[in-house]
Amino acid sequence: MTASPWTDDRIDRLKTLWREGRTAEAISLDLGSGISRNAVLGKVHRLGLSAGGHGATPVIKTPVSKRSTRSAPKPTAEPPCPAPVEHPGFDVPAEGLTTILSVRRLECRWPYGEPEDHDFRLCGRRVERGAFCGAHAGIGYRPPPGGPQALMALAGLA
DNA sequence: CCCTGATTCGC
DNA sequence: GCGAATCAGG
């Protein structure tokens, strides 16, 4: 008997689903036979799928480079969020994005490019607030100038 | 506090 | 090699 639940079929399924961007829990539920979320994660890491490919949570370790004692980083520090448009081929990751049709729950719907464009993609990162990831929610849910009263006026509740 | 993946630890 | 526990990030 194969003491190891990871048969070739399971591993193949694991690779496919993980590559598809499914969460570890989703994969564990899909396999469903004594395979828990941690088991999936452990196997994934052992296979080396988590490294080299894409990850929902890319743990980028900052090598804590020691800057000079005197340094003025950036007074006008823009948020590390890619602009929705205006920068073609600059900050738009060619991979890792999802489409309007393949976007699933908990995936950021921040638009890249124009909706009418065939190259239209969505952020695809795990949503943090509402329909966007934490970074994009900060932009998308920014209250317009004028305060809540302006919104009420727009809603016809004024 | 919830979720996620990544890593560590014991078997 | 296996999974649970634990860690860390968002």
Short mmCIF file of C-alpha atoms (C1' of nucleotides) in Angstrom, two decimals:
data_model
loop_
_atom_site.label_atom_id
_atom_site.label_comp_id
_atom_site.label_asym_id
_atom_site.label_seq_id
_atom_site.Cartn_x
_atom_site.Cartn_y
_atom_site.Cartn_z
CA MET A 1 0.00 0.00 0.00
CA THR A 2 1.12 3.35 -0.72
CA ALA A 3 1.60 4.92 2.63
CA SER A 4 1.96 8.18 0.85
CA PRO A 5 -1.36 9.76 -0.17
CA TRP A 6 0.51 11.71 -2.80
CA THR A 7 0.10 9.55 -5.82
CA ASP A 8 0.98 10.77 -9.28
CA ASP A 9 -2.63 11.72 -9.79
CA ARG A 10 -2.77 13.80 -6.65
CA ILE A 11 0.49 15.54 -7.41
CA ASP A 12 -0.65 16.33 -10.92
CA ARG A 13 -3.87 17.78 -9.57
CA LEU A 14 -1.94 19.72 -7.00
CA LYS A 15 0.35 21.26 -9.58
CA THR A 16 -2.52 22.18 -11.84
CA LEU A 17 -4.67 23.73 -9.17
CA TRP A 18 -1.80 25.52 -7.51
CA ARG A 19 -0.62 26.88 -10.82
CA GLU A 20 -4.17 27.95 -11.49
CA GLY A 21 -3.97 30.15 -8.47
CA ARG A 22 -6.27 28.15 -6.27
CA THR A 23 -5.75 28.55 -2.57
CA ALA A 24 -4.22 25.80 -0.48
CA GLU A 25 -7.48 25.21 1.29
CA ALA A 26 -9.37 24.99 -1.99
CA ILE A 27 -6.95 22.37 -3.22
CA SER A 28 -7.17 20.44 0.00
CA LEU A 29 -10.94 20.42 -0.30
CA ASP A 30 -10.70 19.39 -3.91
CA LEU A 31 -8.54 16.42 -3.08
CA GLY A 32 -10.62 15.94 -0.02
CA SER A 33 -9.14 12.65 1.08
CA GLY A 34 -7.33 13.23 4.29
CA ILE A 35 -5.48 16.04 2.62
CA SER A 36 -5.57 19.10 4.78
CA ARG A 37 -4.53 22.60 3.87
CA ASN A 38 -1.19 22.20 5.58
CA ALA A 39 -0.56 18.95 3.76
CA VAL A 40 -1.05 20.75 0.47
CA LEU A 41 1.21 23.58 1.48
CA GLY A 42 3.89 21.20 2.68
CA LYS A 43 3.84 19.24 -0.56
CA VAL A 44 3.78 22.38 -2.63
CA HIS A 45 6.80 23.73 -0.88
CA ARG A 46 8.58 20.42 -1.11
CA LEU A 47 7.95 20.30 -4.84
CA GLY A 48 9.30 23.81 -5.10
CA LEU A 49 6.16 25.20 -6.66
CA SER A 50 6.03 28.06 -4.24
CA ALA A 51 9.43 29.26 -5.36
CA GLY A 52 10.24 30.34 -8.88
CA GLY A 53 6.61 30.49 -9.85
CA HIS A 54 4.04 32.94 -8.62
CA GLY A 55 2.73 33.29 -5.13
CA ALA A 56 -0.29 34.97 -3.71
CA THR A 57 1.90 36.29 -0.96
CA PRO A 58 5.34 36.96 -2.43
CA VAL A 59 7.50 37.26 0.62
CA ILE A 60 10.10 39.62 -0.66
CA LYS A 61 12.81 39.84 1.87
CA THR A 62 14.42 43.19 1.98
CA PRO A 63 18.15 42.69 2.42
CA VAL A 64 18.12 45.56 4.89
CA SER A 65 20.70 47.50 3.02
CA LYS A 66 22.17 50.11 5.23
CA ARG A 67 21.63 53.46 3.71
CA SER A 68 23.83 56.37 4.39
CA THR A 69 23.16 58.18 7.60
CA ARG A 70 22.02 61.10 5.60
CA SER A 71 19.44 60.41 2.99
CA ALA A 72 16.27 61.95 1.81
CA PRO A 73 14.39 59.00 0.29
CA LYS A 74 11.42 60.46 -1.44
CA PRO A 75 9.48 63.40 -0.13
CA THR A 76 6.76 62.73 -2.61
CA ALA A 77 6.37 59.04 -1.96
CA GLU A 78 3.63 57.77 -4.19
CA PRO A 79 1.95 54.55 -3.05
CA PRO A 80 3.51 51.44 -4.61
CA CYS A 81 0.31 50.92 -6.53
CA PRO A 82 0.50 50.67 -10.32
CA ALA A 83 -1.59 53.21 -12.12
CA PRO A 84 -4.62 51.82 -13.96
CA VAL A 85 -3.60 53.47 -17.19
CA GLU A 86 -1.16 55.96 -18.66
CA HIS A 87 1.86 53.70 -18.32
CA PRO A 88 1.72 51.12 -21.09
CA GLY A 89 4.29 48.40 -20.69
CA PHE A 90 5.72 49.86 -17.57
CA ASP A 91 4.11 48.71 -14.40
CA VAL A 92 1.68 46.22 -15.79
CA PRO A 93 2.81 42.73 -14.86
CA ALA A 94 2.42 40.50 -17.89
CA GLU A 95 1.67 37.56 -15.67
CA GLY A 96 -0.30 36.98 -12.53
CA LEU A 97 -3.19 39.03 -13.80
CA THR A 98 -6.61 37.59 -14.28
CA THR A 99 -9.36 38.31 -16.74
CA ILE A 100 -12.83 39.63 -16.15
CA LEU A 101 -14.16 36.19 -16.93
CA SER A 102 -11.73 34.17 -14.87
CA VAL A 103 -11.67 36.42 -11.86
CA ARG A 104 -12.87 34.63 -8.79
CA ARG A 105 -14.08 35.69 -5.44
CA LEU A 106 -11.49 37.37 -3.27
CA GLU A 107 -9.57 38.52 -6.33
CA CYS A 108 -8.88 42.18 -6.84
CA ARG A 109 -10.86 43.74 -9.67
CA TRP A 110 -8.58 46.67 -10.24
CA PRO A 111 -8.55 47.31 -13.99
CA TYR A 112 -5.42 47.34 -16.09
CA GLY A 113 -5.90 49.10 -19.36
CA GLU A 114 -9.23 49.84 -20.94
CA PRO A 115 -12.18 47.47 -20.64
CA GLU A 116 -12.70 47.55 -24.38
CA ASP A 117 -9.14 46.54 -25.01
CA HIS A 118 -8.47 42.87 -25.52
CA ASP A 119 -5.48 43.23 -23.28
CA PHE A 120 -7.75 44.25 -20.46
CA ARG A 121 -6.81 42.49 -17.26
CA LEU A 122 -7.56 42.65 -13.60
CA CYS A 123 -5.19 42.81 -10.66
CA GLY A 124 -6.15 39.39 -9.35
CA ARG A 125 -4.55 39.74 -5.95
CA ARG A 126 -6.52 38.71 -2.91
CA VAL A 127 -9.07 41.34 -2.06
CA GLU A 128 -8.55 43.15 1.17
CA ARG A 129 -11.44 45.54 1.11
CA GLY A 130 -14.53 45.36 -1.04
CA ALA A 131 -13.61 44.42 -4.57
CA PHE A 132 -9.97 45.44 -4.41
CA CYS A 133 -6.78 44.42 -2.71
CA GLY A 134 -5.55 46.56 0.14
CA ALA A 135 -3.39 48.75 -2.05
CA HIS A 136 -6.00 49.38 -4.71
CA ALA A 137 -8.79 49.82 -2.19
CA GLY A 138 -6.87 52.81 -0.89
CA ILE A 139 -7.32 54.42 -4.26
CA GLY A 140 -10.69 53.12 -5.29
CA TYR A 141 -12.41 53.94 -2.07
CA ARG A 142 -10.92 57.33 -1.58
CA PRO A 143 -13.71 59.78 -0.67
CA PRO A 144 -14.12 62.52 -3.26
CA PRO A 145 -13.37 66.13 -2.38
CA GLY A 146 -16.33 67.82 -0.82
CA GLY A 147 -16.97 65.26 1.84
CA PRO A 148 -19.94 62.92 2.36
CA GLN A 149 -22.29 65.72 1.58
CA ALA A 150 -21.16 65.69 -2.02
CA LEU A 151 -21.98 62.00 -2.18
CA MET A 152 -25.43 62.57 -0.79
CA ALA A 153 -26.00 65.26 -3.33
CA LEU A 154 -24.97 62.84 -6.06
CA ALA A 155 -27.25 60.20 -4.64
CA GLY A 156 -30.08 62.63 -4.67
CA LEU A 157 -30.39 62.48 -0.90
CA ALA A 158 -29.49 66.07 -0.39
"C1'" DC B 1 -9.96 39.03 13.61
"C1'" DC B 2 -10.14 37.15 9.35
"C1'" DC B 3 -7.67 35.25 5.64
"C1'" DT B 4 -3.55 33.72 3.06
"C1'" DG B 5 1.03 31.19 2.07
"C1'" DA B 6 5.79 29.92 4.13
"C1'" DT B 7 8.51 27.88 7.25
"C1'" DT B 8 9.63 24.97 11.05
"C1'" DC B 9 9.32 20.92 13.71
"C1'" DG B 10 8.36 16.05 15.07
"C1'" DC B 11 7.34 11.57 13.35
"C1'" DG C 1 8.83 12.33 2.82
"C1'" DC C 2 4.76 13.26 5.47
"C1'" DG C 3 1.58 16.48 7.83
"C1'" DA C 4 0.56 19.48 11.92
"C1'" DA C 5 2.03 23.29 14.25
"C1'" DT C 6 3.76 27.55 14.05
"C1'" DC C 7 5.30 31.95 11.90
"C1'" DA C 8 4.66 35.94 9.27
"C1'" DG C 9 2.29 39.07 5.96
"C1'" DG C 10 -1.92 41.44 4.33
#
